Amino acid sequence: MKTEFDIIRWFDRHHHLRHRAMLELVTPFLAKSSVGGVIMPNLGKPITTAALAKSYKQKIMKLVPKEMSFDPLMTCYLTDDITPDEIEEGFTFPQQWVAAKLYFKGHTTNSHNGVSDWEKLYPVFEKMQDLGMPLLVHGEIPDEHHDIFDLEKICVDNFYEIIRKDFPDLIIVAEHITTRELGMWVRESVNTFGTVTPQHLVFNRTDLLSGGLKPDLYCLPILKRDHHRISLRKIITSGNSSFGAGTDSAPHESSQKYSSCGCAGCWNIIPAPSLYAQVFEEEGVFDRSDGIKVFENFMSKNLMSEVYKQKITSETMRFEKKPFQIPKIIKGVSKIVVPLMAGETLDWSYTLR
Ligand code: NCD
Ligand code: ZN
């Protein structure tokens, strides 16, 4: 098995950087690891205009350490009122965003401005299809009659299938896939892609709920039964080019995470590359002759040109099978965040070359 190898520097295709003090605290951790990130627009005041995207990007770039090359790809937050013209303005020259993100209203963090009736957005989807602008989807429609563990599966029939049929050329990215059903649907659909987080490849709902509640593992979509995790690992390690690394790294201040109504989201940017490597190792990928390529494609290449029209960097990073200690806590001036796997030692270390 290969225990030391280089790949093209990876790209995080789903990342939450927040704003103000949290933005200042977490941005350097992303910029020092991945060569860029697809930056989610779900701020308290969401990114709904080209001007807001531009100013958010400027704030991010000010926090990138001088020696690092880093490219944040901005996204637009879909609301009930957003118009096709506004979508087009941000996407065409001078381009401020590369995609739009659909949150169904009222399910996850800062989705209160999200979409309440997605069929009313058909003119927007039509415009995005014409422009070649990707639609990124948080595939869970909140509904008091449905169990939280079923929301993603139900969304395949109640949303994904319908939009796929009505807009055959629209590029769709199913974000943070957590179920076998959605993974298989993405694999079998055209113009359709998916991101997968490390936590959904490593943990299941028993890890979250058994032997004491683990707030650090609470994120949305919620961790599922183990057979989903097993299926997702098989799907992404098969070498299918429709799937890419997207951490969904989502920091919350520790006082809000560890409370009687704790926030959903795992701040996983520090352990993410190691955990992805661990999964590919455990699935036997590094024993295969094409193994490093398959891992590199998942980490650094898939989706980058087909969905995001980006050139692949020539920068590289090294993975080594040697212990990597995750810090217990990270303190900023006014914020404290706890990384996923805090205090644990992982099997794979990574360094930029
Ligand atoms: C994300 C957040 O905190 O912004 N939370 C999460 O659990 N993943 C939002 C999201 O992607 O659902
Ligand atoms: Zn997210």
Short mmCIF file of N, CA and C in Angstrom, two decimals, residues 8-173:
data_model
loop_
_atom_site.label_atom_id
_atom_site.label_comp_id
_atom_site.label_asym_id
_atom_site.label_seq_id
_atom_site.Cartn_x
_atom_site.Cartn_y
_atom_site.Cartn_z
N ILE A 8 -2.46 16.79 -6.67
CA ILE A 8 -2.78 18.20 -6.91
C ILE A 8 -3.46 18.74 -5.64
N ARG A 9 -3.10 19.97 -5.26
CA ARG A 9 -3.70 20.55 -4.04
C ARG A 9 -5.23 20.53 -4.14
N TRP A 10 -5.87 20.13 -3.10
CA TRP A 10 -7.32 19.84 -3.16
C TRP A 10 -8.15 21.13 -3.16
N PHE A 11 -9.45 20.97 -3.43
CA PHE A 11 -10.38 22.09 -3.52
C PHE A 11 -11.65 21.72 -2.75
N ASP A 12 -12.01 22.52 -1.76
CA ASP A 12 -13.20 22.22 -0.96
C ASP A 12 -14.45 22.76 -1.65
N ARG A 13 -15.28 21.85 -2.17
CA ARG A 13 -16.41 22.29 -2.99
C ARG A 13 -17.67 22.65 -2.19
N HIS A 14 -17.53 22.76 -0.88
CA HIS A 14 -18.69 23.19 -0.05
C HIS A 14 -18.16 23.67 1.29
N HIS A 15 -18.22 24.98 1.52
CA HIS A 15 -17.59 25.50 2.74
C HIS A 15 -18.33 26.74 3.27
N HIS A 16 -18.52 26.78 4.58
CA HIS A 16 -19.16 27.94 5.24
C HIS A 16 -18.08 28.73 5.98
N LEU A 17 -17.94 30.00 5.61
CA LEU A 17 -16.91 30.83 6.29
C LEU A 17 -17.51 31.84 7.27
N ARG A 18 -18.84 32.04 7.22
CA ARG A 18 -19.51 32.99 8.13
C ARG A 18 -19.05 34.42 7.89
N HIS A 19 -19.21 35.27 8.92
CA HIS A 19 -18.80 36.67 8.77
C HIS A 19 -18.17 37.17 10.07
N ARG A 20 -17.68 38.39 10.01
CA ARG A 20 -17.04 39.08 11.15
C ARG A 20 -16.02 38.18 11.88
N ALA A 21 -16.16 38.09 13.22
CA ALA A 21 -15.10 37.44 14.01
C ALA A 21 -14.91 35.97 13.61
N MET A 22 -16.01 35.29 13.28
CA MET A 22 -15.87 33.88 12.89
C MET A 22 -15.15 33.77 11.55
N LEU A 23 -15.48 34.65 10.62
CA LEU A 23 -14.80 34.67 9.32
C LEU A 23 -13.29 34.85 9.51
N GLU A 24 -12.95 35.79 10.39
CA GLU A 24 -11.52 36.05 10.66
C GLU A 24 -10.83 34.83 11.25
N LEU A 25 -11.55 34.15 12.10
CA LEU A 25 -10.95 32.99 12.77
C LEU A 25 -10.76 31.81 11.82
N VAL A 26 -11.78 31.52 11.00
CA VAL A 26 -11.73 30.25 10.26
C VAL A 26 -11.12 30.34 8.86
N THR A 27 -11.14 31.53 8.25
CA THR A 27 -10.68 31.61 6.85
C THR A 27 -9.24 31.11 6.66
N PRO A 28 -8.28 31.50 7.53
CA PRO A 28 -6.91 31.01 7.31
C PRO A 28 -6.80 29.48 7.32
N PHE A 29 -7.67 28.80 8.07
CA PHE A 29 -7.59 27.33 8.09
C PHE A 29 -7.96 26.73 6.73
N LEU A 30 -8.91 27.35 6.05
CA LEU A 30 -9.27 26.85 4.72
C LEU A 30 -8.17 27.21 3.72
N ALA A 31 -7.71 28.49 3.78
CA ALA A 31 -6.74 28.97 2.78
C ALA A 31 -5.40 28.25 2.89
N LYS A 32 -5.06 27.78 4.10
CA LYS A 32 -3.77 27.10 4.26
C LYS A 32 -3.87 25.63 3.88
N SER A 33 -5.06 25.16 3.56
CA SER A 33 -5.24 23.75 3.23
C SER A 33 -5.62 23.60 1.75
N SER A 34 -6.81 24.05 1.39
CA SER A 34 -7.26 23.84 0.02
C SER A 34 -6.91 25.05 -0.84
N VAL A 35 -6.83 24.83 -2.13
CA VAL A 35 -6.44 25.90 -3.05
C VAL A 35 -7.63 26.83 -3.35
N GLY A 36 -8.79 26.43 -2.88
CA GLY A 36 -9.97 27.27 -3.07
C GLY A 36 -11.17 26.59 -2.43
N GLY A 37 -12.28 27.31 -2.43
CA GLY A 37 -13.47 26.73 -1.83
C GLY A 37 -14.71 27.31 -2.50
N VAL A 38 -15.76 26.49 -2.58
CA VAL A 38 -17.06 27.00 -2.98
C VAL A 38 -17.69 27.52 -1.70
N ILE A 39 -17.86 28.83 -1.62
CA ILE A 39 -18.24 29.48 -0.36
C ILE A 39 -19.75 29.64 -0.28
N MET A 40 -20.33 29.08 0.76
CA MET A 40 -21.78 29.09 0.89
C MET A 40 -22.30 30.48 1.28
N PRO A 41 -23.50 30.82 0.78
CA PRO A 41 -24.01 32.19 0.94
C PRO A 41 -24.96 32.38 2.12
N ASN A 42 -25.07 31.39 3.02
CA ASN A 42 -26.10 31.46 4.07
C ASN A 42 -25.64 32.24 5.29
N LEU A 43 -25.32 33.50 5.07
CA LEU A 43 -25.03 34.38 6.21
C LEU A 43 -26.36 34.84 6.81
N GLY A 44 -26.30 35.46 8.00
CA GLY A 44 -27.52 36.01 8.61
C GLY A 44 -28.24 36.89 7.60
N LYS A 45 -27.46 37.78 6.96
CA LYS A 45 -27.99 38.51 5.80
C LYS A 45 -27.39 37.82 4.57
N PRO A 46 -28.19 37.00 3.88
CA PRO A 46 -27.60 36.12 2.85
C PRO A 46 -27.07 36.88 1.64
N ILE A 47 -26.20 36.21 0.89
CA ILE A 47 -25.61 36.79 -0.32
C ILE A 47 -26.62 36.64 -1.45
N THR A 48 -27.34 37.72 -1.70
CA THR A 48 -28.41 37.67 -2.71
C THR A 48 -28.17 38.61 -3.88
N THR A 49 -27.12 39.45 -3.79
CA THR A 49 -26.86 40.37 -4.89
C THR A 49 -25.38 40.28 -5.28
N ALA A 50 -25.11 40.70 -6.52
CA ALA A 50 -23.72 40.67 -7.00
C ALA A 50 -22.84 41.56 -6.11
N ALA A 51 -23.40 42.69 -5.65
CA ALA A 51 -22.61 43.61 -4.81
C ALA A 51 -22.23 42.95 -3.48
N LEU A 52 -23.17 42.21 -2.89
CA LEU A 52 -22.87 41.53 -1.62
C LEU A 52 -21.82 40.43 -1.82
N ALA A 53 -21.91 39.73 -2.94
CA ALA A 53 -20.92 38.67 -3.22
C ALA A 53 -19.54 39.28 -3.39
N LYS A 54 -19.49 40.41 -4.09
CA LYS A 54 -18.20 41.06 -4.32
C LYS A 54 -17.57 41.49 -3.00
N SER A 55 -18.36 42.12 -2.15
CA SER A 55 -17.78 42.63 -0.90
C SER A 55 -17.42 41.47 0.05
N TYR A 56 -18.20 40.39 0.03
CA TYR A 56 -17.86 39.21 0.86
C TYR A 56 -16.54 38.61 0.38
N LYS A 57 -16.38 38.51 -0.92
CA LYS A 57 -15.14 37.94 -1.46
C LYS A 57 -13.93 38.82 -1.05
N GLN A 58 -14.11 40.13 -1.11
CA GLN A 58 -13.00 41.03 -0.72
C GLN A 58 -12.62 40.81 0.74
N LYS A 59 -13.64 40.64 1.59
CA LYS A 59 -13.36 40.41 3.03
C LYS A 59 -12.59 39.10 3.21
N ILE A 60 -12.99 38.08 2.46
CA ILE A 60 -12.30 36.79 2.57
C ILE A 60 -10.84 36.94 2.14
N MET A 61 -10.64 37.60 0.99
CA MET A 61 -9.28 37.69 0.44
C MET A 61 -8.33 38.44 1.37
N LYS A 62 -8.86 39.40 2.14
CA LYS A 62 -8.02 40.13 3.10
C LYS A 62 -7.49 39.21 4.19
N LEU A 63 -8.17 38.09 4.42
CA LEU A 63 -7.79 37.19 5.51
C LEU A 63 -6.92 36.02 5.05
N VAL A 64 -6.66 35.98 3.74
CA VAL A 64 -5.84 34.90 3.21
C VAL A 64 -4.37 35.24 3.46
N PRO A 65 -3.62 34.36 4.09
CA PRO A 65 -2.21 34.65 4.34
C PRO A 65 -1.49 34.98 3.03
N LYS A 66 -0.59 35.97 3.09
CA LYS A 66 0.03 36.53 1.88
C LYS A 66 0.69 35.48 0.98
N GLU A 67 1.33 34.50 1.61
CA GLU A 67 2.10 33.53 0.81
C GLU A 67 1.20 32.49 0.13
N MET A 68 -0.09 32.47 0.46
CA MET A 68 -0.95 31.40 -0.05
C MET A 68 -1.67 31.83 -1.34
N SER A 69 -1.82 30.89 -2.26
CA SER A 69 -2.75 31.16 -3.36
C SER A 69 -4.08 30.50 -2.98
N PHE A 70 -5.14 31.25 -3.12
CA PHE A 70 -6.44 30.74 -2.68
C PHE A 70 -7.54 31.44 -3.48
N ASP A 71 -8.48 30.66 -3.96
CA ASP A 71 -9.52 31.22 -4.82
C ASP A 71 -10.92 30.88 -4.28
N PRO A 72 -11.57 31.83 -3.61
CA PRO A 72 -12.94 31.54 -3.16
C PRO A 72 -13.93 31.70 -4.30
N LEU A 73 -14.73 30.69 -4.54
CA LEU A 73 -15.77 30.79 -5.56
C LEU A 73 -17.07 31.12 -4.83
N MET A 74 -17.63 32.27 -5.16
CA MET A 74 -18.79 32.76 -4.42
C MET A 74 -20.08 32.16 -5.00
N THR A 75 -21.09 32.09 -4.16
CA THR A 75 -22.39 31.56 -4.58
C THR A 75 -23.51 32.51 -4.16
N CYS A 76 -24.63 32.36 -4.82
CA CYS A 76 -25.78 33.23 -4.59
C CYS A 76 -26.86 32.45 -3.84
N TYR A 77 -27.53 33.09 -2.92
CA TYR A 77 -28.56 32.45 -2.08
C TYR A 77 -29.92 32.68 -2.74
N LEU A 78 -30.61 31.63 -3.09
CA LEU A 78 -31.92 31.78 -3.73
C LEU A 78 -33.00 32.10 -2.69
N THR A 79 -33.78 33.11 -3.00
CA THR A 79 -34.92 33.47 -2.15
C THR A 79 -36.19 33.38 -3.00
N ASP A 80 -37.34 33.55 -2.36
CA ASP A 80 -38.61 33.54 -3.10
C ASP A 80 -38.66 34.68 -4.12
N ASP A 81 -37.93 35.76 -3.81
CA ASP A 81 -38.09 36.97 -4.64
C ASP A 81 -36.99 37.20 -5.66
N ILE A 82 -35.96 36.38 -5.65
CA ILE A 82 -34.83 36.66 -6.55
C ILE A 82 -35.29 36.54 -8.01
N THR A 83 -34.74 37.39 -8.87
CA THR A 83 -35.21 37.41 -10.26
C THR A 83 -34.16 36.83 -11.20
N PRO A 84 -34.59 36.37 -12.38
CA PRO A 84 -33.62 35.88 -13.37
C PRO A 84 -32.58 36.94 -13.72
N ASP A 85 -32.98 38.20 -13.76
CA ASP A 85 -32.01 39.27 -14.11
C ASP A 85 -30.93 39.41 -13.04
N GLU A 86 -31.33 39.31 -11.76
CA GLU A 86 -30.34 39.41 -10.68
C GLU A 86 -29.35 38.24 -10.74
N ILE A 87 -29.89 37.06 -11.04
CA ILE A 87 -29.05 35.87 -11.18
C ILE A 87 -28.02 36.09 -12.29
N GLU A 88 -28.50 36.60 -13.40
CA GLU A 88 -27.64 36.80 -14.56
C GLU A 88 -26.57 37.86 -14.28
N GLU A 89 -26.98 38.92 -13.60
CA GLU A 89 -26.03 40.01 -13.32
C GLU A 89 -24.80 39.50 -12.56
N GLY A 90 -25.03 38.64 -11.56
CA GLY A 90 -23.90 38.14 -10.78
C GLY A 90 -23.06 37.10 -11.50
N PHE A 91 -23.66 36.47 -12.51
CA PHE A 91 -22.97 35.36 -13.16
C PHE A 91 -22.16 35.80 -14.38
N THR A 92 -22.62 36.90 -15.01
CA THR A 92 -21.94 37.32 -16.23
C THR A 92 -20.94 38.43 -15.89
N PHE A 93 -20.11 38.81 -16.84
CA PHE A 93 -18.99 39.70 -16.59
C PHE A 93 -19.41 41.03 -15.93
N PRO A 94 -18.74 41.51 -14.88
CA PRO A 94 -17.68 40.84 -14.15
C PRO A 94 -18.28 39.81 -13.18
N GLN A 95 -17.89 38.56 -13.34
CA GLN A 95 -18.57 37.47 -12.62
C GLN A 95 -18.32 37.57 -11.11
N GLN A 96 -19.39 37.57 -10.34
CA GLN A 96 -19.28 37.62 -8.88
C GLN A 96 -19.62 36.29 -8.23
N TRP A 97 -20.44 35.49 -8.90
CA TRP A 97 -20.73 34.17 -8.32
C TRP A 97 -20.71 33.11 -9.41
N VAL A 98 -20.45 31.87 -9.00
CA VAL A 98 -20.29 30.77 -9.97
C VAL A 98 -21.49 29.84 -9.96
N ALA A 99 -22.40 30.00 -8.99
CA ALA A 99 -23.51 29.06 -8.83
C ALA A 99 -24.54 29.68 -7.89
N ALA A 100 -25.73 29.08 -7.84
CA ALA A 100 -26.73 29.50 -6.85
C ALA A 100 -27.06 28.33 -5.95
N LYS A 101 -27.31 28.64 -4.68
CA LYS A 101 -27.59 27.59 -3.68
C LYS A 101 -29.05 27.64 -3.28
N LEU A 102 -29.69 26.49 -3.35
CA LEU A 102 -31.09 26.38 -2.95
C LEU A 102 -31.19 25.76 -1.56
N TYR A 103 -31.66 26.57 -0.61
CA TYR A 103 -32.05 26.07 0.71
C TYR A 103 -33.56 26.14 0.78
N PHE A 104 -34.19 25.05 1.15
CA PHE A 104 -35.63 25.12 1.38
C PHE A 104 -35.84 25.82 2.72
N LYS A 105 -36.80 26.71 2.74
CA LYS A 105 -36.99 27.59 3.89
C LYS A 105 -37.18 26.82 5.20
N GLY A 106 -36.40 27.24 6.20
CA GLY A 106 -36.68 26.82 7.57
C GLY A 106 -36.11 25.49 8.01
N HIS A 107 -35.14 24.94 7.29
CA HIS A 107 -34.62 23.65 7.76
C HIS A 107 -33.28 23.80 8.46
N THR A 108 -32.30 24.37 7.76
CA THR A 108 -30.95 24.37 8.31
C THR A 108 -30.53 25.79 8.73
N THR A 109 -29.27 25.91 9.17
CA THR A 109 -28.74 27.20 9.64
C THR A 109 -28.98 28.31 8.60
N ASN A 110 -29.54 29.41 9.06
CA ASN A 110 -29.78 30.58 8.20
C ASN A 110 -30.54 30.26 6.91
N SER A 111 -31.53 29.40 7.03
CA SER A 111 -32.36 29.12 5.85
C SER A 111 -33.71 29.83 5.95
N HIS A 112 -33.83 30.74 6.93
CA HIS A 112 -35.13 31.42 7.10
C HIS A 112 -35.48 32.31 5.90
N ASN A 113 -34.47 32.70 5.12
CA ASN A 113 -34.76 33.47 3.90
C ASN A 113 -34.81 32.58 2.66
N GLY A 114 -34.78 31.28 2.88
CA GLY A 114 -34.74 30.34 1.76
C GLY A 114 -36.06 30.23 1.02
N VAL A 115 -36.15 29.22 0.17
CA VAL A 115 -37.25 29.14 -0.79
C VAL A 115 -38.43 28.37 -0.18
N SER A 116 -39.63 28.99 -0.23
CA SER A 116 -40.81 28.33 0.34
C SER A 116 -41.61 27.59 -0.73
N ASP A 117 -41.53 28.04 -1.98
CA ASP A 117 -42.28 27.37 -3.04
C ASP A 117 -41.39 27.29 -4.28
N TRP A 118 -40.68 26.18 -4.41
CA TRP A 118 -39.63 26.13 -5.43
C TRP A 118 -40.18 26.17 -6.85
N GLU A 119 -41.43 25.76 -7.04
CA GLU A 119 -41.97 25.79 -8.40
C GLU A 119 -42.11 27.22 -8.93
N LYS A 120 -42.22 28.17 -7.99
CA LYS A 120 -42.30 29.58 -8.42
C LYS A 120 -40.96 30.08 -8.97
N LEU A 121 -39.89 29.31 -8.72
CA LEU A 121 -38.57 29.74 -9.20
C LEU A 121 -38.25 29.22 -10.60
N TYR A 122 -39.25 28.65 -11.29
CA TYR A 122 -38.96 28.08 -12.61
C TYR A 122 -38.31 29.08 -13.59
N PRO A 123 -38.72 30.34 -13.60
CA PRO A 123 -38.02 31.29 -14.50
C PRO A 123 -36.54 31.45 -14.13
N VAL A 124 -36.22 31.35 -12.84
CA VAL A 124 -34.83 31.43 -12.40
C VAL A 124 -34.05 30.19 -12.86
N PHE A 125 -34.65 29.00 -12.69
CA PHE A 125 -33.98 27.77 -13.12
C PHE A 125 -33.77 27.78 -14.65
N GLU A 126 -34.76 28.31 -15.34
CA GLU A 126 -34.68 28.41 -16.82
C GLU A 126 -33.48 29.28 -17.20
N LYS A 127 -33.34 30.40 -16.53
CA LYS A 127 -32.23 31.31 -16.79
C LYS A 127 -30.90 30.63 -16.47
N MET A 128 -30.85 29.95 -15.34
CA MET A 128 -29.60 29.26 -14.96
C MET A 128 -29.24 28.20 -15.99
N GLN A 129 -30.24 27.48 -16.46
CA GLN A 129 -29.99 26.46 -17.49
C GLN A 129 -29.41 27.12 -18.74
N ASP A 130 -30.00 28.25 -19.16
CA ASP A 130 -29.49 28.96 -20.36
C ASP A 130 -28.06 29.44 -20.17
N LEU A 131 -27.77 29.92 -18.95
CA LEU A 131 -26.44 30.49 -18.68
C LEU A 131 -25.37 29.42 -18.43
N GLY A 132 -25.80 28.19 -18.17
CA GLY A 132 -24.85 27.15 -17.75
C GLY A 132 -24.41 27.35 -16.32
N MET A 133 -25.30 27.96 -15.52
CA MET A 133 -24.98 28.25 -14.12
C MET A 133 -25.49 27.10 -13.23
N PRO A 134 -24.61 26.49 -12.45
CA PRO A 134 -25.01 25.33 -11.65
C PRO A 134 -25.97 25.68 -10.50
N LEU A 135 -26.87 24.73 -10.23
CA LEU A 135 -27.77 24.83 -9.08
C LEU A 135 -27.26 23.87 -8.00
N LEU A 136 -26.89 24.43 -6.85
CA LEU A 136 -26.41 23.63 -5.72
C LEU A 136 -27.59 23.44 -4.78
N VAL A 137 -27.83 22.23 -4.33
CA VAL A 137 -29.06 21.96 -3.57
C VAL A 137 -28.77 21.35 -2.21
N HIS A 138 -29.36 21.95 -1.18
CA HIS A 138 -29.46 21.27 0.12
C HIS A 138 -30.76 20.47 0.04
N GLY A 139 -30.64 19.18 -0.23
CA GLY A 139 -31.81 18.37 -0.58
C GLY A 139 -32.61 17.85 0.60
N GLU A 140 -33.18 18.74 1.35
CA GLU A 140 -34.09 18.36 2.43
C GLU A 140 -35.19 19.41 2.51
N ILE A 141 -36.44 18.97 2.30
CA ILE A 141 -37.57 19.89 2.40
C ILE A 141 -38.23 19.66 3.76
N PRO A 142 -38.17 20.67 4.65
CA PRO A 142 -38.72 20.42 5.98
C PRO A 142 -40.22 20.19 5.93
N ASP A 143 -40.68 19.27 6.73
CA ASP A 143 -42.09 18.92 6.73
C ASP A 143 -42.37 18.21 8.05
N GLU A 144 -43.31 18.77 8.82
CA GLU A 144 -43.54 18.21 10.16
C GLU A 144 -44.04 16.76 10.11
N HIS A 145 -44.56 16.33 8.96
CA HIS A 145 -45.08 14.96 8.86
C HIS A 145 -43.99 13.94 8.52
N HIS A 146 -42.80 14.43 8.20
CA HIS A 146 -41.74 13.50 7.79
C HIS A 146 -40.64 13.43 8.83
N ASP A 147 -40.14 12.25 9.00
CA ASP A 147 -39.04 12.02 9.94
C ASP A 147 -37.76 12.64 9.37
N ILE A 148 -36.97 13.26 10.25
CA ILE A 148 -35.76 13.95 9.79
C ILE A 148 -34.80 13.01 9.06
N PHE A 149 -34.80 11.73 9.45
CA PHE A 149 -33.88 10.78 8.80
C PHE A 149 -34.31 10.44 7.37
N ASP A 150 -35.56 10.78 7.02
CA ASP A 150 -36.08 10.43 5.68
C ASP A 150 -36.07 11.60 4.70
N LEU A 151 -35.75 12.80 5.18
CA LEU A 151 -35.95 13.98 4.33
C LEU A 151 -35.16 13.93 3.02
N GLU A 152 -33.93 13.46 3.08
CA GLU A 152 -33.13 13.45 1.85
C GLU A 152 -33.67 12.43 0.84
N LYS A 153 -34.01 11.27 1.34
CA LYS A 153 -34.55 10.21 0.48
C LYS A 153 -35.84 10.68 -0.21
N ILE A 154 -36.69 11.33 0.56
CA ILE A 154 -37.97 11.81 0.02
C ILE A 154 -37.73 12.88 -1.05
N CYS A 155 -36.68 13.67 -0.85
CA CYS A 155 -36.38 14.76 -1.77
C CYS A 155 -36.01 14.25 -3.17
N VAL A 156 -35.54 13.02 -3.27
CA VAL A 156 -35.19 12.47 -4.59
C VAL A 156 -36.45 12.46 -5.46
N ASP A 157 -37.54 11.91 -4.92
CA ASP A 157 -38.79 11.85 -5.71
C ASP A 157 -39.50 13.20 -5.79
N ASN A 158 -39.50 13.91 -4.66
CA ASN A 158 -40.33 15.12 -4.59
C ASN A 158 -39.69 16.38 -5.15
N PHE A 159 -38.40 16.32 -5.41
CA PHE A 159 -37.75 17.50 -5.98
C PHE A 159 -36.76 17.13 -7.10
N TYR A 160 -35.74 16.35 -6.75
CA TYR A 160 -34.65 16.12 -7.72
C TYR A 160 -35.16 15.54 -9.05
N GLU A 161 -36.01 14.51 -8.97
CA GLU A 161 -36.51 13.86 -10.19
C GLU A 161 -37.26 14.86 -11.06
N ILE A 162 -38.05 15.70 -10.41
CA ILE A 162 -38.91 16.62 -11.15
C ILE A 162 -38.07 17.69 -11.84
N ILE A 163 -37.15 18.27 -11.09
CA ILE A 163 -36.34 19.36 -11.66
C ILE A 163 -35.40 18.81 -12.74
N ARG A 164 -34.94 17.58 -12.53
CA ARG A 164 -34.05 16.95 -13.53
C ARG A 164 -34.79 16.80 -14.85
N LYS A 165 -36.06 16.39 -14.76
CA LYS A 165 -36.87 16.17 -15.96
C LYS A 165 -37.26 17.50 -16.62
N ASP A 166 -37.61 18.49 -15.80
CA ASP A 166 -38.08 19.76 -16.36
C ASP A 166 -36.95 20.62 -16.91
N PHE A 167 -35.72 20.42 -16.38
CA PHE A 167 -34.57 21.21 -16.86
C PHE A 167 -33.40 20.26 -17.16
N PRO A 168 -33.52 19.54 -18.28
CA PRO A 168 -32.54 18.47 -18.53
C PRO A 168 -31.10 18.97 -18.65
N ASP A 169 -30.91 20.23 -19.06
CA ASP A 169 -29.54 20.72 -19.24
C ASP A 169 -29.01 21.50 -18.03
N LEU A 170 -29.83 21.67 -17.03
CA LEU A 170 -29.37 22.40 -15.83
C LEU A 170 -28.34 21.55 -15.09
N ILE A 171 -27.21 22.17 -14.76
CA ILE A 171 -26.20 21.45 -13.97
C ILE A 171 -26.65 21.48 -12.52
N ILE A 172 -26.79 20.29 -11.94
CA ILE A 172 -27.26 20.19 -10.55
C ILE A 172 -26.16 19.56 -9.70
N VAL A 173 -25.89 20.17 -8.55
CA VAL A 173 -24.99 19.52 -7.58
C VAL A 173 -25.81 19.21 -6.33
#
